Short mmCIF file of C-alpha atoms in Angstrom, two decimals:
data_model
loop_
_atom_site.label_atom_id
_atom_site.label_comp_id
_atom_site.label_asym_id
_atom_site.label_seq_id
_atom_site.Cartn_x
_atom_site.Cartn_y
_atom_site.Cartn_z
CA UNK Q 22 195.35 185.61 230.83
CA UNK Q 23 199.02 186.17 232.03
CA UNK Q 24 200.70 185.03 228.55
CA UNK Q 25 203.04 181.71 228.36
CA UNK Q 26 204.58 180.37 231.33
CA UNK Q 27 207.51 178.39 231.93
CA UNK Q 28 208.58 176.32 234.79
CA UNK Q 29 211.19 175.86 236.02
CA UNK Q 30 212.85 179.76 235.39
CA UNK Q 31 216.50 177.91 236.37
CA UNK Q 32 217.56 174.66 236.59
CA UNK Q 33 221.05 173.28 237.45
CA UNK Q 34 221.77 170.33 236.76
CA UNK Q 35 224.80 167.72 237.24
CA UNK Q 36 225.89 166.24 233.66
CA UNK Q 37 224.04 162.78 233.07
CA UNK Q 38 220.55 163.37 234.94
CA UNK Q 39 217.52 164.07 233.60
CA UNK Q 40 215.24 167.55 233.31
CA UNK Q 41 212.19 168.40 232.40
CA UNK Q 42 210.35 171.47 231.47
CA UNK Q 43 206.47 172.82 231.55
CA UNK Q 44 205.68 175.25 229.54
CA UNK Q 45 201.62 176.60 229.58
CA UNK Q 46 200.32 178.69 226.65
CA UNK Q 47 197.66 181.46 226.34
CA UNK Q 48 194.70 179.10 226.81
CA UNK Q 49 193.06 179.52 223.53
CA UNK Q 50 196.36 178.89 221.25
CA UNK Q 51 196.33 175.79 219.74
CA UNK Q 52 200.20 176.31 218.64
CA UNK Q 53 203.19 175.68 220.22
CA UNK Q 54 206.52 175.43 219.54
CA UNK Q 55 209.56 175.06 221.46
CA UNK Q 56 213.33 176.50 220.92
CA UNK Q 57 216.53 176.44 222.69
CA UNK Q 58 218.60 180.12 222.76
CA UNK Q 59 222.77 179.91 223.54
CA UNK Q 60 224.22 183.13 224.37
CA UNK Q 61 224.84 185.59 221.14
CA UNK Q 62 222.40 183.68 219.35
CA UNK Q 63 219.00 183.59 217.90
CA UNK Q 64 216.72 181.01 219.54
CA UNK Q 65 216.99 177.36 217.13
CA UNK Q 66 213.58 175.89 216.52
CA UNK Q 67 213.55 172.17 218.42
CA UNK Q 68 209.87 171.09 217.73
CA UNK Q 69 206.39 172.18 216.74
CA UNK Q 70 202.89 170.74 217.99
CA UNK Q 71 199.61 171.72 216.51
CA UNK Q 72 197.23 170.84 219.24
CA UNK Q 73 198.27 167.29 221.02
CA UNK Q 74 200.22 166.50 217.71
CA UNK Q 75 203.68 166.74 216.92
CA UNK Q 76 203.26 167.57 213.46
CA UNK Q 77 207.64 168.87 213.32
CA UNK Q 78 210.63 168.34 215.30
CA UNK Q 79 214.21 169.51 214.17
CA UNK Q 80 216.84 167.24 213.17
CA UNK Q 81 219.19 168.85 215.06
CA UNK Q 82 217.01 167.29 218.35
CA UNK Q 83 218.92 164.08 219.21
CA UNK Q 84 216.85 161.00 220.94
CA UNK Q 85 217.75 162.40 224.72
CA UNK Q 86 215.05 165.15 224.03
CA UNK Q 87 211.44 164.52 224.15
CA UNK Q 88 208.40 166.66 224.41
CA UNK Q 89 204.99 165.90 225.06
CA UNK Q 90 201.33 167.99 224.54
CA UNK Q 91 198.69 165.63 226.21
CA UNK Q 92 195.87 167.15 225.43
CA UNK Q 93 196.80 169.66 223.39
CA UNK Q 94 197.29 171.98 226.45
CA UNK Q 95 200.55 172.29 228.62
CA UNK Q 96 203.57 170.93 226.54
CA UNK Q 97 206.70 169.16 228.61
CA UNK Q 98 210.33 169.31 227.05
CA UNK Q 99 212.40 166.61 228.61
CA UNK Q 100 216.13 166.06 228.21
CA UNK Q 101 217.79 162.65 229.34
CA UNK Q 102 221.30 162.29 230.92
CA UNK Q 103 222.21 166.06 230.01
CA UNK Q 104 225.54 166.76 228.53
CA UNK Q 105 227.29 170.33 228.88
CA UNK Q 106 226.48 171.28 225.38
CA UNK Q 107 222.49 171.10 226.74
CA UNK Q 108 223.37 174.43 228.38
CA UNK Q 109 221.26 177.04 227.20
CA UNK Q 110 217.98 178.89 227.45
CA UNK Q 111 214.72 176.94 226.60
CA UNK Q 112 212.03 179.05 224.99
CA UNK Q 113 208.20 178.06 224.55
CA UNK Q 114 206.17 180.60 222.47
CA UNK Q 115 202.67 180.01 221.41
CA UNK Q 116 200.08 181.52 219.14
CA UNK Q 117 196.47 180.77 217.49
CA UNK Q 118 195.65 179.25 214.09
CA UNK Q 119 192.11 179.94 212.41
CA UNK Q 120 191.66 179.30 208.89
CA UNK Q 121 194.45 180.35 206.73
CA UNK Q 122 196.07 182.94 209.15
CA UNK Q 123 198.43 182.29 210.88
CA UNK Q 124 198.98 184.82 214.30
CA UNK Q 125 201.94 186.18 215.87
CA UNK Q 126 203.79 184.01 218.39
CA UNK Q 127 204.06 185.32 222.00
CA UNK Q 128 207.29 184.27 223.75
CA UNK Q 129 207.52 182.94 227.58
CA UNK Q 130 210.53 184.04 229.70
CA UNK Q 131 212.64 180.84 229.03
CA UNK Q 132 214.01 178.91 231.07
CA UNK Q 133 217.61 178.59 231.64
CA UNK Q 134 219.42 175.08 231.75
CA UNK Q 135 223.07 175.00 233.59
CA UNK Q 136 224.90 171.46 233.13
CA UNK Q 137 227.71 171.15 235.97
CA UNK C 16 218.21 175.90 203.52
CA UNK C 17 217.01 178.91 204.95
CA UNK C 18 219.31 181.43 206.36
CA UNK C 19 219.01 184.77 208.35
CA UNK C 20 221.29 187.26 208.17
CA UNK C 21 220.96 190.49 210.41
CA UNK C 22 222.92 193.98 209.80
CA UNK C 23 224.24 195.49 211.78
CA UNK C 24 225.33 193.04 214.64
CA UNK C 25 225.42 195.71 217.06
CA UNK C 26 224.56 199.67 216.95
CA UNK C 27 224.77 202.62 219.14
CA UNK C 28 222.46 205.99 218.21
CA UNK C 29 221.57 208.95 220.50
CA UNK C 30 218.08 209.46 221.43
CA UNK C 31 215.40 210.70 219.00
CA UNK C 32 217.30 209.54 215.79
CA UNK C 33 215.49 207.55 213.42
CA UNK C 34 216.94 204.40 212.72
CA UNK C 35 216.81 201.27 210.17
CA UNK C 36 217.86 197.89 211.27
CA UNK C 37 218.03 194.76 208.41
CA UNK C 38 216.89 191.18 207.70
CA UNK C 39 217.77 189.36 205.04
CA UNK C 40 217.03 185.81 203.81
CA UNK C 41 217.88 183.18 201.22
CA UNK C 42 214.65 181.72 200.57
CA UNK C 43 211.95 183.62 199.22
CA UNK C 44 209.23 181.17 199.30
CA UNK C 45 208.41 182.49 202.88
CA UNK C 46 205.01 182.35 204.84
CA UNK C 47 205.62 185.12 207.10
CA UNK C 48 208.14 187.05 208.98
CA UNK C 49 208.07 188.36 212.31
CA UNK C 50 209.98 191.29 214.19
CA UNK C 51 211.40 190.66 218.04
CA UNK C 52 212.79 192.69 220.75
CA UNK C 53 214.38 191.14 223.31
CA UNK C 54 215.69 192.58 226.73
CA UNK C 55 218.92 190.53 228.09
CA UNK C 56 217.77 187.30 229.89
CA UNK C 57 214.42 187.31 229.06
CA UNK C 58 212.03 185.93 226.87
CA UNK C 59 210.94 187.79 222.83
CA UNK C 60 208.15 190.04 222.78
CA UNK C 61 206.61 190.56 219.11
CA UNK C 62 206.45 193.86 217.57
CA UNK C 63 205.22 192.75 213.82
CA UNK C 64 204.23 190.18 211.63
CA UNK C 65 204.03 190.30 208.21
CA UNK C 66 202.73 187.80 205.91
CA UNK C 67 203.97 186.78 202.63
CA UNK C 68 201.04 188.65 200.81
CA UNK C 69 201.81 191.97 202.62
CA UNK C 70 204.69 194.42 201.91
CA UNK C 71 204.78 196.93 205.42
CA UNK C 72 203.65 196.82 209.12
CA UNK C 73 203.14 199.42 211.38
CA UNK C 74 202.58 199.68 215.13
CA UNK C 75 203.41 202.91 216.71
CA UNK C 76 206.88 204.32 215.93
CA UNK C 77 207.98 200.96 214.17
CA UNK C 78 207.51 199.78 210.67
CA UNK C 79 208.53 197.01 208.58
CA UNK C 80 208.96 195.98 205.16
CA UNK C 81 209.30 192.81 203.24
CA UNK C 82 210.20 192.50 199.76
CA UNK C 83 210.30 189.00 199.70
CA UNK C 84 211.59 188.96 195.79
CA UNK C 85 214.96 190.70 197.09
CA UNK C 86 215.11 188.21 200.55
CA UNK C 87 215.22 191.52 202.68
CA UNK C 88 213.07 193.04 205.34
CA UNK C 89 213.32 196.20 207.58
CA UNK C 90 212.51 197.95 210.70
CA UNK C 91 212.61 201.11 210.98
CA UNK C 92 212.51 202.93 214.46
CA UNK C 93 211.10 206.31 214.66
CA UNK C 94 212.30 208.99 217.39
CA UNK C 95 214.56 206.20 218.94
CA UNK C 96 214.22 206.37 222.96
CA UNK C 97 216.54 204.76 225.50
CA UNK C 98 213.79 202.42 226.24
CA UNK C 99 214.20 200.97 222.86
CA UNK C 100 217.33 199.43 224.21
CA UNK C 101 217.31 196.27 223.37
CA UNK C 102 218.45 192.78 220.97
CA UNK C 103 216.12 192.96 217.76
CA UNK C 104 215.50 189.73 216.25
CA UNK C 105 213.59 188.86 212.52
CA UNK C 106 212.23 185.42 212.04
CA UNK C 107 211.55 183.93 209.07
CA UNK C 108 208.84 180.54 208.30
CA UNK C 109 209.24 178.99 205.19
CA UNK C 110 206.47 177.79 203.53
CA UNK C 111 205.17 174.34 204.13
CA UNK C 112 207.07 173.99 207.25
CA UNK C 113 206.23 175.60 210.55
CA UNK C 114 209.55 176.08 211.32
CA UNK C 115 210.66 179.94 211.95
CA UNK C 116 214.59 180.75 211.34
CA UNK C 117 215.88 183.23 213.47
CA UNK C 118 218.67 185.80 212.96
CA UNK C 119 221.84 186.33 214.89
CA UNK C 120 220.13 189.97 216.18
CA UNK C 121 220.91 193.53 216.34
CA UNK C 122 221.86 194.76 219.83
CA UNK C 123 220.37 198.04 219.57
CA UNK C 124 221.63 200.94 222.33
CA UNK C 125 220.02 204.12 222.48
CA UNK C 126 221.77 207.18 224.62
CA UNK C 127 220.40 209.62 226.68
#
């Protein structure tokens, strides 16, 4: 296993269209969460599943963002008619639940959003 | 509401000194916190968990404390190399959420 990937790395986009990310966990993690990183910052949590469920999604997420599990394997993030303020890096990270522990979450590489 | 505060923002040591970078948080009714380093334009890579119920982690030259009653955690860097280079980040989930709060960072730079 090669850790969390993330497709596209880059995207540029012009303001108005859509995007839409794939992110693929460590097979066996039943966790995933996504986050969105702007420069100087820490990443801001967006939404949580817990296999195919989305069992959390931040407030700060506005309807134009929508992300999908099917499955409860490779999660999509999509973003309708992007704004400028969408710019930023979009981080998946995964990790395993079993009983009451709760494991470390392992990061992908992000991938970074540009809205001309 | 949870926040993360990280001192200092930024800091510069030359190789091999030990060093201690901060965490501190608002809420003490945490479930765990987690340690980050992360190199510019890329993704985080953990270096330590630490659940609510534990009060140090150790991997190598790192460790890191919680004291969850004062809201403050730290990491403390052994023998810092240039390699070590790098934007530190603590995260913070509160309980009964899954939601992790991250801090602003520490850019870390170690000289040869």
């Amino acid at each position: 296993d090669t850790g969390v990937s993330q497709n596209p790395r880059h995207k540029i986009t012009k303001r108005g269209q859509n995007v839409t990310f794939r992110c693929d966990p460590i097979s066996e993690h039943n966790r995933l969460y996504w986050y969105r990183q702007t420069l100087g910052q820490g990443p801001e949590f967006l939404t949580y599943f817990q296999n195919e469920a989305q069992l959390e999604k931040s407030r700060l997420l506005s309807d134009r963002f929508s992300a999908e599990r099917p499955k409860g394997s490779f999660s999509t993030l999509e973003i309708q008619r992007t704004e400028q303020g969408d710019s930023a890096m979009y981080l998946c990270a995964s990790s395993y639940l079993s009983g009451p522990e709760c494991y470390e979450q392992y990061f992908g590489p992000g991938t970074r959003l540009t809205v001309t | 509401k949870q926040e993360v505060t990280q001192i200092p923002a930024a800091l510069s040591v030359p190789e091999g000194e030990n060093l201690v970078l901060n965490c501190s948080f608002t809420d003490s009714a945490i479930y765990n916190l987690q340690w980050f380093r992360q190199d510019p334009g890329k993704g985080l890579t953990s270096l330590l968990l630490i659940q609510s119920s534990q009060r140090e982690q150790t991997s190598g030259r790192l460790n890191a404390s919680l004291d969850k009653s004062s809201g403050r955690s730290t990491l403390y860097i052994a023998a810092s190399q240039p390699g070590d280079s790098a934007t530190y980040l603590c995260a913070v989930r509160r309980s009964g959420t899954y939601k992790y709060i991250f801090g602003t960072g520490t850019r870390l730079k170690v000289l040869a």
